[in-house]
Coordinates of C-alpha atoms in Angstrom, one line a residue:
X24 CA -42.7 5.3 9.5
X25 CA -40.1 4.4 6.8
X26 CA -37.7 6.1 4.7
X27 CA -37.1 7.1 0.8
X28 CA -34.0 4.9 -1.0
X29 CA -32.1 5.9 -3.9
X30 CA -30.4 3.5 -5.7
X31 CA -26.6 4.6 -6.8
X32 CA -23.8 3.7 -9.0
X33 CA -20.8 4.9 -7.2
X34 CA -18.6 4.1 -10.0
X35 CA -20.5 6.1 -12.9
X36 CA -21.9 8.3 -10.1
X37 CA -25.7 8.3 -11.2
X38 CA -28.7 7.1 -10.0
X39 CA -32.4 5.7 -10.4
X40 CA -33.5 8.3 -8.4
X41 CA -35.6 7.9 -5.1
X42 CA -37.6 4.7 -5.2
X43 CA -39.7 5.5 -2.3
X44 CA -40.3 3.3 0.8
X45 CA -38.5 0.2 1.1
X46 CA -42.1 -1.7 1.5
X47 CA -42.8 -0.7 -1.9
X48 CA -39.7 -0.7 -4.1
X49 CA -38.7 -4.1 -3.0
X50 CA -42.1 -5.5 -4.0
X51 CA -43.3 -3.9 -7.0
X52 CA -41.0 -4.7 -9.8
X53 CA -38.5 -1.9 -9.2
X54 CA -35.6 -4.2 -9.2
X55 CA -35.9 -5.8 -12.5
X56 CA -34.1 -2.8 -13.9
X57 CA -31.2 -4.3 -12.0
X58 CA -31.1 -7.5 -14.1
X59 CA -30.5 -5.6 -17.2
X60 CA -28.0 -3.4 -16.0
X61 CA -25.7 -5.9 -14.6
X62 CA -25.8 -8.1 -17.3
X63 CA -22.2 -8.7 -18.9
X64 CA -22.8 -8.0 -22.5
X65 CA -21.4 -10.1 -25.3
X66 CA -19.8 -8.4 -28.3
X67 CA -22.3 -7.0 -30.7
X68 CA -23.2 -9.3 -34.1
X69 CA -22.4 -8.0 -37.4
X70 CA -24.2 -4.8 -38.5
X71 CA -25.8 -6.7 -41.3
X72 CA -27.0 -9.4 -38.9
X73 CA -28.3 -6.5 -36.8
X74 CA -29.8 -3.9 -39.0
X75 CA -30.4 -5.1 -42.2
X76 CA -29.8 -3.8 -45.3
X77 CA -33.1 -2.5 -47.1
X78 CA -34.7 -5.0 -49.3
X79 CA -37.6 -4.2 -51.5
X80 CA -41.3 -5.7 -50.6
X81 CA -39.9 -6.7 -46.8
X82 CA -42.6 -4.5 -45.3
X83 CA -45.3 -5.9 -47.2
X84 CA -43.8 -9.3 -46.4
X85 CA -44.0 -8.2 -43.0
X86 CA -47.5 -7.0 -43.3
X87 CA -48.6 -10.3 -44.8
X88 CA -47.4 -12.6 -41.7
X89 CA -48.6 -9.9 -39.1
X90 CA -51.8 -9.0 -40.3
X91 CA -52.7 -12.4 -42.0
X92 CA -53.8 -10.8 -45.5
X93 CA -52.2 -10.6 -48.7
X94 CA -49.7 -7.5 -49.2
X95 CA -48.4 -6.7 -52.5
X96 CA -45.4 -4.6 -53.3
X97 CA -45.6 -2.4 -56.2
X98 CA -42.3 -0.9 -57.5
X99 CA -42.5 3.0 -57.7
X100 CA -41.8 4.8 -60.8
X101 CA -38.4 6.6 -60.8
X102 CA -38.5 10.2 -59.4
X103 CA -35.9 12.8 -59.3
X104 CA -33.7 12.9 -56.1
X105 CA -33.8 15.2 -53.6
X106 CA -30.6 17.6 -53.4
X107 CA -29.9 16.4 -50.3
X108 CA -29.2 12.4 -51.1
X109 CA -26.9 13.8 -53.7
X110 CA -24.6 15.0 -51.0
X111 CA -20.9 13.8 -50.7
X112 CA -20.6 10.3 -48.9
X113 CA -18.3 12.3 -46.3
X114 CA -21.1 15.0 -45.7
X115 CA -24.1 12.2 -45.5
X116 CA -21.9 10.5 -42.4
X117 CA -21.1 13.9 -40.9
X118 CA -24.8 14.6 -40.8
X119 CA -25.7 11.7 -39.3
X120 CA -22.8 11.6 -37.0
X121 CA -24.0 15.2 -35.7
X122 CA -27.7 14.3 -35.0
X123 CA -28.4 14.6 -31.0
X124 CA -29.6 10.8 -30.0
X125 CA -30.1 7.6 -31.6
X126 CA -33.8 8.3 -32.1
X127 CA -33.1 10.8 -34.6
X128 CA -30.6 8.9 -36.4
X129 CA -33.6 6.1 -36.6
X130 CA -35.9 8.8 -37.9
X131 CA -33.7 10.1 -40.6
X132 CA -32.4 6.9 -41.8
X133 CA -35.9 5.2 -42.5
X134 CA -36.9 8.3 -44.9
X135 CA -35.7 6.5 -48.2
X136 CA -33.1 3.4 -49.2
X137 CA -30.1 5.9 -49.8
X138 CA -30.3 7.4 -46.2
X139 CA -30.7 3.8 -44.6
X140 CA -27.6 2.6 -46.1
X141 CA -25.6 5.4 -44.3
X142 CA -28.0 5.7 -41.1
X143 CA -27.7 1.9 -40.4
X144 CA -23.7 2.2 -39.8
X145 CA -24.1 5.3 -37.4
X146 CA -26.7 3.5 -35.4
X147 CA -24.5 0.6 -35.2
X148 CA -21.9 2.4 -33.9
X149 CA -23.8 4.4 -31.3
X150 CA -25.2 0.9 -30.1
X151 CA -21.8 -0.3 -29.7
X152 CA -21.1 2.9 -27.5
X153 CA -24.3 2.8 -25.6
X154 CA -24.2 -0.9 -24.3
X155 CA -21.3 -0.3 -22.2
X156 CA -22.0 2.8 -21.6
X157 CA -25.7 1.9 -19.9
X158 CA -24.1 -1.0 -18.1
X159 CA -23.5 -1.3 -14.4
X160 CA -21.6 -4.4 -14.4
X161 CA -18.4 -4.5 -12.1
X162 CA -19.5 -1.2 -10.5
X163 CA -20.3 -0.4 -6.9
X164 CA -23.8 -0.1 -6.1
X165 CA -25.5 0.9 -3.3
X166 CA -29.2 1.8 -2.2
X167 CA -29.2 4.4 0.5
X168 CA -31.9 5.7 2.7
X169 CA -33.0 9.3 3.7
X170 CA -30.3 9.3 6.8
X171 CA -27.0 7.9 6.0
X172 CA -24.5 9.5 8.5
X173 CA -21.1 9.5 6.7
X174 CA -19.5 8.7 10.2
X175 CA -21.5 5.2 9.8
X176 CA -20.7 4.2 6.5
X177 CA -18.3 1.3 6.3
X178 CA -14.4 2.2 4.9
X179 CA -14.9 -0.2 2.0
X180 CA -17.7 1.6 0.3
X181 CA -16.1 5.2 -0.6
X182 CA -12.6 6.0 -1.9
X183 CA -10.8 8.5 0.3
X184 CA -11.4 10.9 -2.8
X185 CA -14.8 10.7 -2.5
X186 CA -15.2 10.8 1.2
X187 CA -13.3 14.2 1.0
X188 CA -15.7 15.9 -1.5
X189 CA -18.9 14.6 0.4
X190 CA -17.0 16.1 4.0
X191 CA -16.1 19.3 1.9
X192 CA -19.6 20.1 0.3
X193 CA -21.4 18.8 3.5
X194 CA -23.3 16.1 1.3
X195 CA -24.3 12.6 2.3
X196 CA -24.8 9.8 0.0
X197 CA -28.7 10.6 0.0
X198 CA -28.3 14.3 -0.7
X199 CA -25.5 14.5 -3.2
X200 CA -26.8 15.4 -6.8
X201 CA -25.9 12.4 -8.6
X202 CA -27.2 12.7 -12.0
X203 CA -30.6 10.8 -12.9
X204 CA -30.9 8.2 -15.2
X205 CA -34.6 9.2 -16.2
X206 CA -36.9 9.2 -19.4
X207 CA -35.7 11.7 -22.2
X208 CA -38.0 14.7 -22.5
X209 CA -38.0 13.5 -26.2
X210 CA -40.1 10.6 -25.2
X211 CA -43.4 12.9 -25.2
X212 CA -42.6 14.6 -28.5
X213 CA -42.1 11.2 -30.0
X214 CA -45.8 9.7 -28.6
X215 CA -47.4 13.0 -30.0
X216 CA -45.5 12.8 -33.5
X217 CA -46.9 9.1 -33.7
X218 CA -50.5 9.9 -32.5
X219 CA -50.8 12.3 -35.0
X220 CA -48.8 10.7 -37.8
X221 CA -50.1 9.5 -41.2
X222 CA -47.5 6.8 -41.3
X223 CA -48.8 3.0 -42.0
X224 CA -49.8 1.2 -39.1
X225 CA -46.4 -1.1 -39.3
X226 CA -44.2 1.9 -39.4
X227 CA -46.0 3.5 -36.5
X228 CA -45.7 0.2 -34.4
X229 CA -42.1 -0.3 -34.9
X230 CA -41.2 3.6 -34.2
X231 CA -42.9 2.9 -30.8
X232 CA -39.9 1.0 -29.8
X233 CA -37.6 3.9 -30.5
X234 CA -38.9 6.0 -27.6
X235 CA -36.2 5.8 -24.5
X236 CA -34.1 3.4 -26.6
X237 CA -31.2 4.9 -24.6
X238 CA -32.8 3.6 -21.4
X239 CA -34.4 0.3 -22.2
X240 CA -31.8 -1.4 -24.4
X241 CA -31.0 -4.7 -23.4
X242 CA -27.3 -6.0 -23.6
X243 CA -26.7 -8.8 -26.1
X244 CA -26.0 -11.6 -23.1
X245 CA -26.6 -15.1 -23.7
X246 CA -29.1 -16.4 -21.0
X247 CA -30.9 -19.1 -22.7
X248 CA -30.1 -20.9 -19.7
X249 CA -30.1 -19.7 -16.1
X250 CA -28.4 -16.6 -15.1
X251 CA -25.8 -16.6 -12.2
X252 CA -25.6 -13.2 -9.9
X253 CA -21.8 -12.8 -9.0
X254 CA -20.7 -10.6 -6.1
X255 CA -17.3 -9.6 -7.6
X256 CA -16.0 -7.9 -4.1
X257 CA -16.8 -11.0 -2.4
X258 CA -16.4 -13.8 -4.8
X259 CA -20.1 -15.1 -4.0
X260 CA -22.5 -16.1 -6.4
X261 CA -26.0 -17.0 -6.5
X262 CA -27.9 -19.2 -8.8
X263 CA -31.1 -18.1 -10.6
X264 CA -32.2 -21.7 -10.4
X265 CA -32.1 -21.5 -6.6
X266 CA -34.8 -19.1 -6.7
X267 CA -37.3 -21.3 -9.0
X268 CA -38.8 -23.5 -6.2
X269 CA -39.2 -21.1 -4.0
X270 CA -41.2 -19.0 -6.5
X271 CA -43.5 -21.4 -7.3
X272 CA -44.8 -21.5 -3.7
X273 CA -44.9 -17.5 -3.2
X274 CA -44.9 -13.9 -4.7
X275 CA -42.2 -13.9 -7.7
X276 CA -38.7 -12.3 -6.8
X277 CA -35.8 -12.6 -9.2
X278 CA -32.1 -11.5 -9.2
X279 CA -32.7 -7.9 -8.9
X280 CA -34.8 -8.3 -5.5
X281 CA -32.0 -10.5 -4.5
X282 CA -29.3 -7.7 -4.8
X283 CA -31.4 -5.2 -3.4
X284 CA -32.4 -6.9 -0.5
X285 CA -28.5 -6.8 0.5
X286 CA -27.1 -3.6 -0.5
X287 CA -29.2 -1.1 1.6
X288 CA -27.6 1.1 3.9
X289 CA -29.1 3.9 6.2
X290 CA -28.3 5.0 9.8
X291 CA -31.7 4.9 10.5
X292 CA -33.4 1.3 10.8
X293 CA -36.8 2.2 9.8
X294 CA -37.7 0.3 6.4
X295 CA -41.5 0.5 7.1
X296 CA -42.1 -3.3 6.8
X297 CA -42.5 -6.2 9.5
X298 CA -38.5 -7.6 8.3
X299 CA -36.1 -5.2 9.9
X300 CA -33.3 -7.7 10.9
X301 CA -30.2 -5.8 9.4
X302 CA -31.6 -4.8 6.1
X303 CA -30.7 -1.1 6.4
X304 CA -27.3 -2.1 6.8
X305 CA -26.8 -4.5 4.1
X306 CA -23.5 -6.9 4.1
X307 CA -23.3 -6.4 0.1
X308 CA -24.0 -2.6 0.1
X309 CA -21.0 -0.9 -2.2
X310 CA -19.9 -4.4 -3.5
X311 CA -19.2 -4.9 -7.2
X312 CA -21.6 -7.5 -9.2
X313 CA -22.5 -8.8 -12.7
X314 CA -25.1 -11.3 -14.0
X315 CA -23.9 -13.9 -16.3
X316 CA -25.0 -17.3 -17.8
X317 CA -24.5 -20.6 -16.2
X318 CA -21.9 -21.6 -18.8
X319 CA -19.5 -19.7 -16.1
X320 CA -20.2 -22.1 -13.7
X321 CA -18.9 -24.8 -16.1
X322 CA -15.9 -23.3 -16.9
X323 CA -15.6 -22.7 -13.2
X324 CA -15.6 -26.4 -12.7
X325 CA -13.2 -27.3 -15.6
X326 CA -10.4 -25.0 -14.2
X327 CA -11.1 -26.3 -10.7
X328 CA -11.4 -23.0 -9.3
X329 CA -12.2 -22.8 -5.6
X330 CA -11.9 -19.0 -4.8
X331 CA -15.6 -18.6 -5.6
X332 CA -18.4 -19.7 -3.2
X333 CA -22.2 -20.7 -3.8
X334 CA -24.2 -18.7 -1.2
X335 CA -27.7 -19.4 -2.9
X336 CA -29.2 -21.1 -0.2
X337 CA -28.7 -18.8 2.5
X338 CA -29.5 -15.8 0.1
X339 CA -32.4 -17.1 -1.0
X340 CA -33.5 -18.4 2.7
X341 CA -33.2 -14.9 3.7
X342 CA -34.9 -13.2 0.9
X343 CA -38.0 -16.1 1.4
X344 CA -38.0 -14.8 5.2
X345 CA -38.4 -11.1 4.0
X346 CA -41.3 -12.0 1.8
X347 CA -42.9 -14.0 4.0
X348 CA -43.2 -11.4 6.8
X349 CA -43.7 -8.5 4.4

């Protein structure tokens, strides 16, 4: 028998919830969310490059390219403006800023050109706040099983304040009610709206991308070249390219699987799979990580830094052994 495992960010005090047995979650693609969460975000491009100003006819150009047919833009005759769009600039900005979530800002902003001119700046502001808030780069991360005894947890994982809190409330890392990163209830409302909407196909298609935008947004990171996983606590790194040759011979596994295979902790050794050699007490449990582009390696070489150690070979060898026996 195995046990349920929960991925936790100790610094942000949040979790992805229970992922089931390790024999399932390690191989079903779940760890891929770690790649996105650990990416080190670059600064956002300018608003005009990310959220374009309204251009009459742009939607028709999109339809022409997407559908392969001729689409013509017909300028609409002048109509009387709604009183809503006649509000002052300050009131208009306040309305956008008071909306609950970024999806609502999108939906309001695309109703007309005037509202888009206001709304895109509010969308940009929220994106700038959302990306670092959703990032786990540099945070302490651990994946705990059902049965972690507080007395077994290595000293470096929890702060003295955290130890006192768990002891006082009689919680373990597994039972502590960390807020869960989950899908918003608005997801279902959005799907129902799109199914019943009379909006043109292209509008509907683009609106679908707003579903759970908060949880699926990818940080703007330059990974045109290979990625590098860094263990910031131990000054170790794993090159993505080290996985490539092995991936060609066996089941796929990425840097997310590498992290998960090293950060598990439980007092119970039952993991529900053939490989049991210490995976329930991962040596990287509670460490800090991030993912950067391979350009970082070049700066490391230029600076002559020797404090970082490349452990790609030994880590990939361990991951390959887990896959081979499972």
